[in-house]
Amino acid sequence: MDFVGFPVLLFDCSIAPMTSHYPNPDIIAETDWLAKHLGDADIRIVDCDEFPQYQRLHIEGAVGLKVHHYLKRQGDSASGKGIGIDVMPPEEFAKVMSEHGISNDTTVIAYDNMGGLYAARLWWTLGYYGHTRCKLLNGGFRKWFEEGRPVSMDQPHVEPGSFQVREVHAESCAVLSDVAQAMDDPGAVIWDVRSRREHTGEDPRANRRGGHIPGAVHVEWLEMTVSPPKQSGLLLPAAEIKRKLQLAGITPDKRVFTH
């Protein structure tokens, strides 16, 4: 199965009524919640930043992700040498999760200091492989640190977990033919979440061609978070996210392809 040169995901963009509450709060962990559950045996906190950054300072008890944060199969791509295009295969992913002390009954708390960019990749990949027990830390390391919560440079001993891929949600990842059909489908919308300069082609970022998929709407992923600071990782209220999506034509009645 050939995927486009970056993950193209299908998702349900339904947003709750105009309220500050999120429609799926179970996939978000607030810092207050994590502070209360910091020592729980069935929780694994994963720092998704580059490993040297994890080594400098991290949430107390967290493990550092010892593979590239995009969790891709081996290969070369615009993301770098040794970083492929597709998500890593199930056997490799299960091995990586087990090595990080994650089993099928483990609740994973993913965070980063990149505005949620890397943590969301782990969350999505876990969901793609059938593991729904994962939460994104709202506000990430920045919010945790600024609140004066426990941090450490110590790397905890991690007993290997027993992670098995029991199902694959292939329907959550689109292939080239799906995107080609969506370009002419009034019931679909292609959402380009990259920077404005990438969308216009001014910044091709080592890709052979710059620009965007014809007809794609542009709302950068950072616009879904509080700013300043630019990469706070703190989600805007649901009502504000809904307003921004509606202005771009990203509405609950559409099939949404994000890339």
Tab-separated table of N, CA and C in Angstrom, residues 82-163:
chain	number	residue	atom	x	y	z
A	82	GLY	N	17.353	7.809	7.077
A	82	GLY	CA	16.926	6.748	7.981
A	82	GLY	C	15.495	6.885	8.452
A	83	ILE	N	14.820	7.948	8.005
A	83	ILE	CA	13.422	8.169	8.388
A	83	ILE	C	12.560	7.966	7.152
A	84	GLY	N	11.753	6.942	7.150
A	84	GLY	CA	10.948	6.634	5.989
A	84	GLY	C	9.707	7.494	5.873
A	85	ILE	N	8.791	7.025	5.048
A	85	ILE	CA	7.552	7.761	4.796
A	85	ILE	C	6.399	7.178	5.601
A	86	ASP	N	6.272	5.861	5.594
A	86	ASP	CA	5.129	5.208	6.238
A	86	ASP	C	5.379	4.989	7.722
A	87	VAL	N	4.306	4.793	8.457
A	87	VAL	CA	4.401	4.446	9.865
A	87	VAL	C	5.100	3.088	9.993
A	88	MET	N	5.866	2.902	11.072
A	88	MET	CA	6.601	1.648	11.235
A	88	MET	C	5.635	0.461	11.297
A	89	PRO	N	6.061	-0.699	10.802
A	89	PRO	CA	5.168	-1.866	10.771
A	89	PRO	C	4.804	-2.337	12.172
A	90	PRO	N	3.731	-3.117	12.291
A	90	PRO	CA	3.227	-3.501	13.617
A	90	PRO	C	4.235	-4.243	14.481
A	91	GLU	N	5.028	-5.129	13.898
A	91	GLU	CA	5.988	-5.891	14.692
A	91	GLU	C	7.029	-4.969	15.311
A	92	GLU	N	7.515	-4.028	14.525
A	92	GLU	CA	8.515	-3.087	15.032
A	92	GLU	C	7.910	-2.166	16.083
A	93	PHE	N	6.693	-1.693	15.825
A	93	PHE	CA	6.041	-0.803	16.780
A	93	PHE	C	5.808	-1.513	18.109
A	94	ALA	N	5.348	-2.753	18.063
A	94	ALA	CA	5.118	-3.513	19.293
A	94	ALA	C	6.417	-3.681	20.077
A	95	LYS	N	7.501	-3.916	19.372
A	95	LYS	CA	8.809	-4.081	20.020
A	95	LYS	C	9.227	-2.780	20.693
A	96	VAL	N	9.061	-1.655	20.006
A	96	VAL	CA	9.433	-0.355	20.563
A	96	VAL	C	8.600	-0.039	21.800
A	97	MET	N	7.291	-0.276	21.735
A	97	MET	CA	6.439	-0.003	22.883
A	97	MET	C	6.826	-0.887	24.073
A	98	SER	N	7.068	-2.156	23.823
A	98	SER	CA	7.461	-3.066	24.900
A	98	SER	C	8.765	-2.609	25.554
A	99	GLU	N	9.716	-2.170	24.734
A	99	GLU	CA	10.999	-1.713	25.266
A	99	GLU	C	10.862	-0.465	26.128
A	100	HIS	N	9.802	0.279	25.924
A	100	HIS	CA	9.561	1.476	26.732
A	100	HIS	C	8.637	1.197	27.923
A	101	GLY	N	8.412	-0.090	28.211
A	101	GLY	CA	7.627	-0.458	29.378
A	101	GLY	C	6.136	-0.336	29.204
A	102	ILE	N	5.683	-0.409	27.959
A	102	ILE	CA	4.258	-0.260	27.660
A	102	ILE	C	3.657	-1.605	27.291
A	103	SER	N	2.574	-1.958	27.958
A	103	SER	CA	1.819	-3.168	27.658
A	103	SER	C	0.433	-2.771	27.160
A	104	ASN	N	-0.370	-3.759	26.817
A	104	ASN	CA	-1.693	-3.448	26.274
A	104	ASN	C	-2.636	-2.846	27.307
A	105	ASP	N	-2.337	-3.052	28.593
A	105	ASP	CA	-3.197	-2.470	29.627
A	105	ASP	C	-2.602	-1.197	30.232
A	106	THR	N	-1.554	-0.665	29.615
A	106	THR	CA	-0.908	0.553	30.115
A	106	THR	C	-1.593	1.802	29.559
A	107	THR	N	-1.831	2.767	30.432
A	107	THR	CA	-2.295	4.073	29.986
A	107	THR	C	-1.073	4.942	29.719
A	108	VAL	N	-0.935	5.391	28.488
A	108	VAL	CA	0.219	6.195	28.083
A	108	VAL	C	-0.135	7.678	28.172
A	109	ILE	N	0.738	8.452	28.796
A	109	ILE	CA	0.600	9.900	28.826
A	109	ILE	C	1.732	10.458	27.964
A	110	ALA	N	1.393	11.027	26.835
A	110	ALA	CA	2.384	11.531	25.893
A	110	ALA	C	2.508	13.051	26.029
A	111	TYR	N	3.745	13.524	26.044
A	111	TYR	CA	3.959	14.976	26.101
A	111	TYR	C	5.234	15.336	25.359
A	112	ASP	N	5.388	16.621	25.064
A	112	ASP	CA	6.622	17.117	24.477
A	112	ASP	C	6.767	18.594	24.814
A	113	ASN	N	7.800	19.199	24.274
A	113	ASN	CA	7.999	20.632	24.439
A	113	ASN	C	7.951	21.311	23.076
A	114	MET	N	7.210	20.690	22.151
A	114	MET	CA	7.102	21.170	20.770
A	114	MET	C	5.668	21.537	20.409
A	115	GLY	N	4.894	21.915	21.411
A	115	GLY	CA	3.523	22.317	21.142
A	115	GLY	C	2.564	21.162	20.957
A	116	GLY	N	3.021	19.938	21.258
A	116	GLY	CA	2.169	18.762	21.097
A	116	GLY	C	2.392	18.028	19.793
A	117	LEU	N	3.271	18.538	18.940
A	117	LEU	CA	3.507	17.951	17.614
A	117	LEU	C	3.964	16.501	17.692
A	118	TYR	N	4.975	16.225	18.515
A	118	TYR	CA	5.522	14.875	18.592
A	118	TYR	C	4.640	13.959	19.440
A	119	ALA	N	4.100	14.501	20.518
A	119	ALA	CA	3.235	13.696	21.388
A	119	ALA	C	2.003	13.210	20.633
A	120	ALA	N	1.446	14.079	19.784
A	120	ALA	CA	0.272	13.694	19.006
A	120	ALA	C	0.596	12.574	18.035
A	121	ARG	N	1.839	12.529	17.560
A	121	ARG	CA	2.230	11.441	16.660
A	121	ARG	C	2.192	10.096	17.390
A	122	LEU	N	2.689	10.049	18.628
A	122	LEU	CA	2.626	8.811	19.401
A	122	LEU	C	1.174	8.442	19.680
A	123	TRP	N	0.363	9.429	20.052
A	123	TRP	CA	-1.057	9.176	20.329
A	123	TRP	C	-1.727	8.576	19.101
A	124	TRP	N	-1.487	9.187	17.906
A	124	TRP	CA	-2.142	8.686	16.703
A	124	TRP	C	-1.655	7.288	16.348
A	125	THR	N	-0.366	7.042	16.456
A	125	THR	CA	0.175	5.733	16.083
A	125	THR	C	-0.335	4.643	17.015
A	126	LEU	N	-0.429	4.941	18.290
A	126	LEU	CA	-1.018	3.972	19.224
A	126	LEU	C	-2.460	3.665	18.821
A	127	GLY	N	-3.229	4.699	18.503
A	127	GLY	CA	-4.607	4.487	18.078
A	127	GLY	C	-4.699	3.718	16.780
A	128	TYR	N	-3.789	3.998	15.857
A	128	TYR	CA	-3.754	3.285	14.570
A	128	TYR	C	-3.566	1.796	14.804
A	129	TYR	N	-2.777	1.456	15.810
A	129	TYR	CA	-2.532	0.056	16.130
A	129	TYR	C	-3.419	-0.459	17.268
A	130	GLY	N	-4.546	0.188	17.470
A	130	GLY	CA	-5.583	-0.362	18.337
A	130	GLY	C	-5.452	-0.091	19.813
A	131	HIS	N	-4.471	0.716	20.222
A	131	HIS	CA	-4.297	1.007	21.646
A	131	HIS	C	-4.900	2.380	21.944
A	132	THR	N	-6.055	2.388	22.555
A	132	THR	CA	-6.779	3.639	22.793
A	132	THR	C	-6.496	4.241	24.162
A	133	ARG	N	-5.686	3.585	24.960
A	133	ARG	CA	-5.385	4.091	26.300
A	133	ARG	C	-4.188	5.037	26.243
A	134	CYS	N	-4.405	6.185	25.636
A	134	CYS	CA	-3.345	7.189	25.539
A	134	CYS	C	-3.962	8.574	25.694
A	135	LYS	N	-3.283	9.422	26.444
A	135	LYS	CA	-3.731	10.791	26.659
A	135	LYS	C	-2.599	11.759	26.303
A	136	LEU	N	-2.978	12.890	25.728
A	136	LEU	CA	-2.024	13.957	25.464
A	136	LEU	C	-2.031	14.929	26.637
A	137	LEU	N	-0.841	15.289	27.112
A	137	LEU	CA	-0.760	16.237	28.218
A	137	LEU	C	-1.004	17.645	27.679
A	138	ASN	N	-2.107	18.250	28.072
A	138	ASN	CA	-2.474	19.572	27.590
A	138	ASN	C	-1.493	20.616	28.136
A	139	GLY	N	-0.818	21.290	27.226
A	139	GLY	CA	0.189	22.266	27.637
A	139	GLY	C	1.582	21.698	27.711
A	140	GLY	N	1.696	20.361	27.647
A	140	GLY	CA	2.994	19.710	27.580
A	140	GLY	C	3.950	20.047	28.711
A	141	PHE	N	5.246	19.912	28.403
A	141	PHE	CA	6.269	20.134	29.432
A	141	PHE	C	6.296	21.579	29.896
A	142	ARG	N	6.050	22.511	28.988
A	142	ARG	CA	6.103	23.926	29.357
A	142	ARG	C	5.147	24.234	30.504
A	143	LYS	N	3.902	23.814	30.356
A	143	LYS	CA	2.900	24.105	31.397
A	143	LYS	C	3.267	23.401	32.696
A	144	TRP	N	3.685	22.141	32.599
A	144	TRP	CA	4.075	21.366	33.782
A	144	TRP	C	5.208	22.068	34.529
A	145	PHE	N	6.225	22.491	33.786
A	145	PHE	CA	7.394	23.135	34.392
A	145	PHE	C	7.025	24.480	34.999
A	146	GLU	N	6.251	25.287	34.291
A	146	GLU	CA	5.894	26.613	34.774
A	146	GLU	C	5.005	26.558	36.010
A	147	GLU	N	4.310	25.449	36.198
A	147	GLU	CA	3.493	25.271	37.402
A	147	GLU	C	4.301	24.761	38.585
A	148	GLY	N	5.597	24.534	38.378
A	148	GLY	CA	6.457	24.097	39.466
A	148	GLY	C	6.251	22.657	39.882
A	149	ARG	N	5.812	21.833	38.948
A	149	ARG	CA	5.557	20.424	39.264
A	149	ARG	C	6.849	19.611	39.157
A	150	PRO	N	6.870	18.372	39.700
A	150	PRO	CA	8.120	17.601	39.800
A	150	PRO	C	8.778	17.318	38.455
A	151	VAL	N	10.058	17.651	38.361
A	151	VAL	CA	10.871	17.348	37.183
A	151	VAL	C	12.152	16.661	37.657
A	152	SER	N	12.847	16.047	36.707
A	152	SER	CA	14.033	15.286	37.091
A	152	SER	C	14.959	15.116	35.888
A	153	MET	N	16.223	14.803	36.165
A	153	MET	CA	17.166	14.385	35.140
A	153	MET	C	17.421	12.887	35.210
A	154	ASP	N	16.885	12.235	36.237
A	154	ASP	CA	17.086	10.791	36.423
A	154	ASP	C	16.298	9.996	35.387
A	155	GLN	N	16.900	8.936	34.898
A	155	GLN	CA	16.219	8.043	33.968
A	155	GLN	C	15.788	6.793	34.733
A	156	PRO	N	14.483	6.616	34.913
A	156	PRO	CA	14.012	5.489	35.725
A	156	PRO	C	14.289	4.153	35.057
A	157	HIS	N	14.497	3.138	35.885
A	157	HIS	CA	14.627	1.777	35.358
A	157	HIS	C	13.263	1.332	34.824
A	158	VAL	N	13.256	0.786	33.644
A	158	VAL	CA	12.003	0.387	33.006
A	158	VAL	C	12.008	-1.107	32.729
A	159	GLU	N	11.082	-1.806	33.346
A	159	GLU	CA	10.895	-3.222	33.030
A	159	GLU	C	10.177	-3.325	31.686
A	160	PRO	N	10.636	-4.210	30.802
A	160	PRO	CA	9.971	-4.343	29.499
A	160	PRO	C	8.492	-4.679	29.647
A	161	GLY	N	7.690	-4.101	28.790
A	161	GLY	CA	6.272	-4.408	28.776
A	161	GLY	C	5.986	-5.556	27.817
A	162	SER	N	4.710	-5.837	27.664
A	162	SER	CA	4.283	-6.890	26.734
A	162	SER	C	3.200	-6.295	25.835
A	163	PHE	N	3.638	-5.636	24.775
A	163	PHE	CA	2.724	-4.955	23.875
A	163	PHE	C	2.520	-5.792	22.622
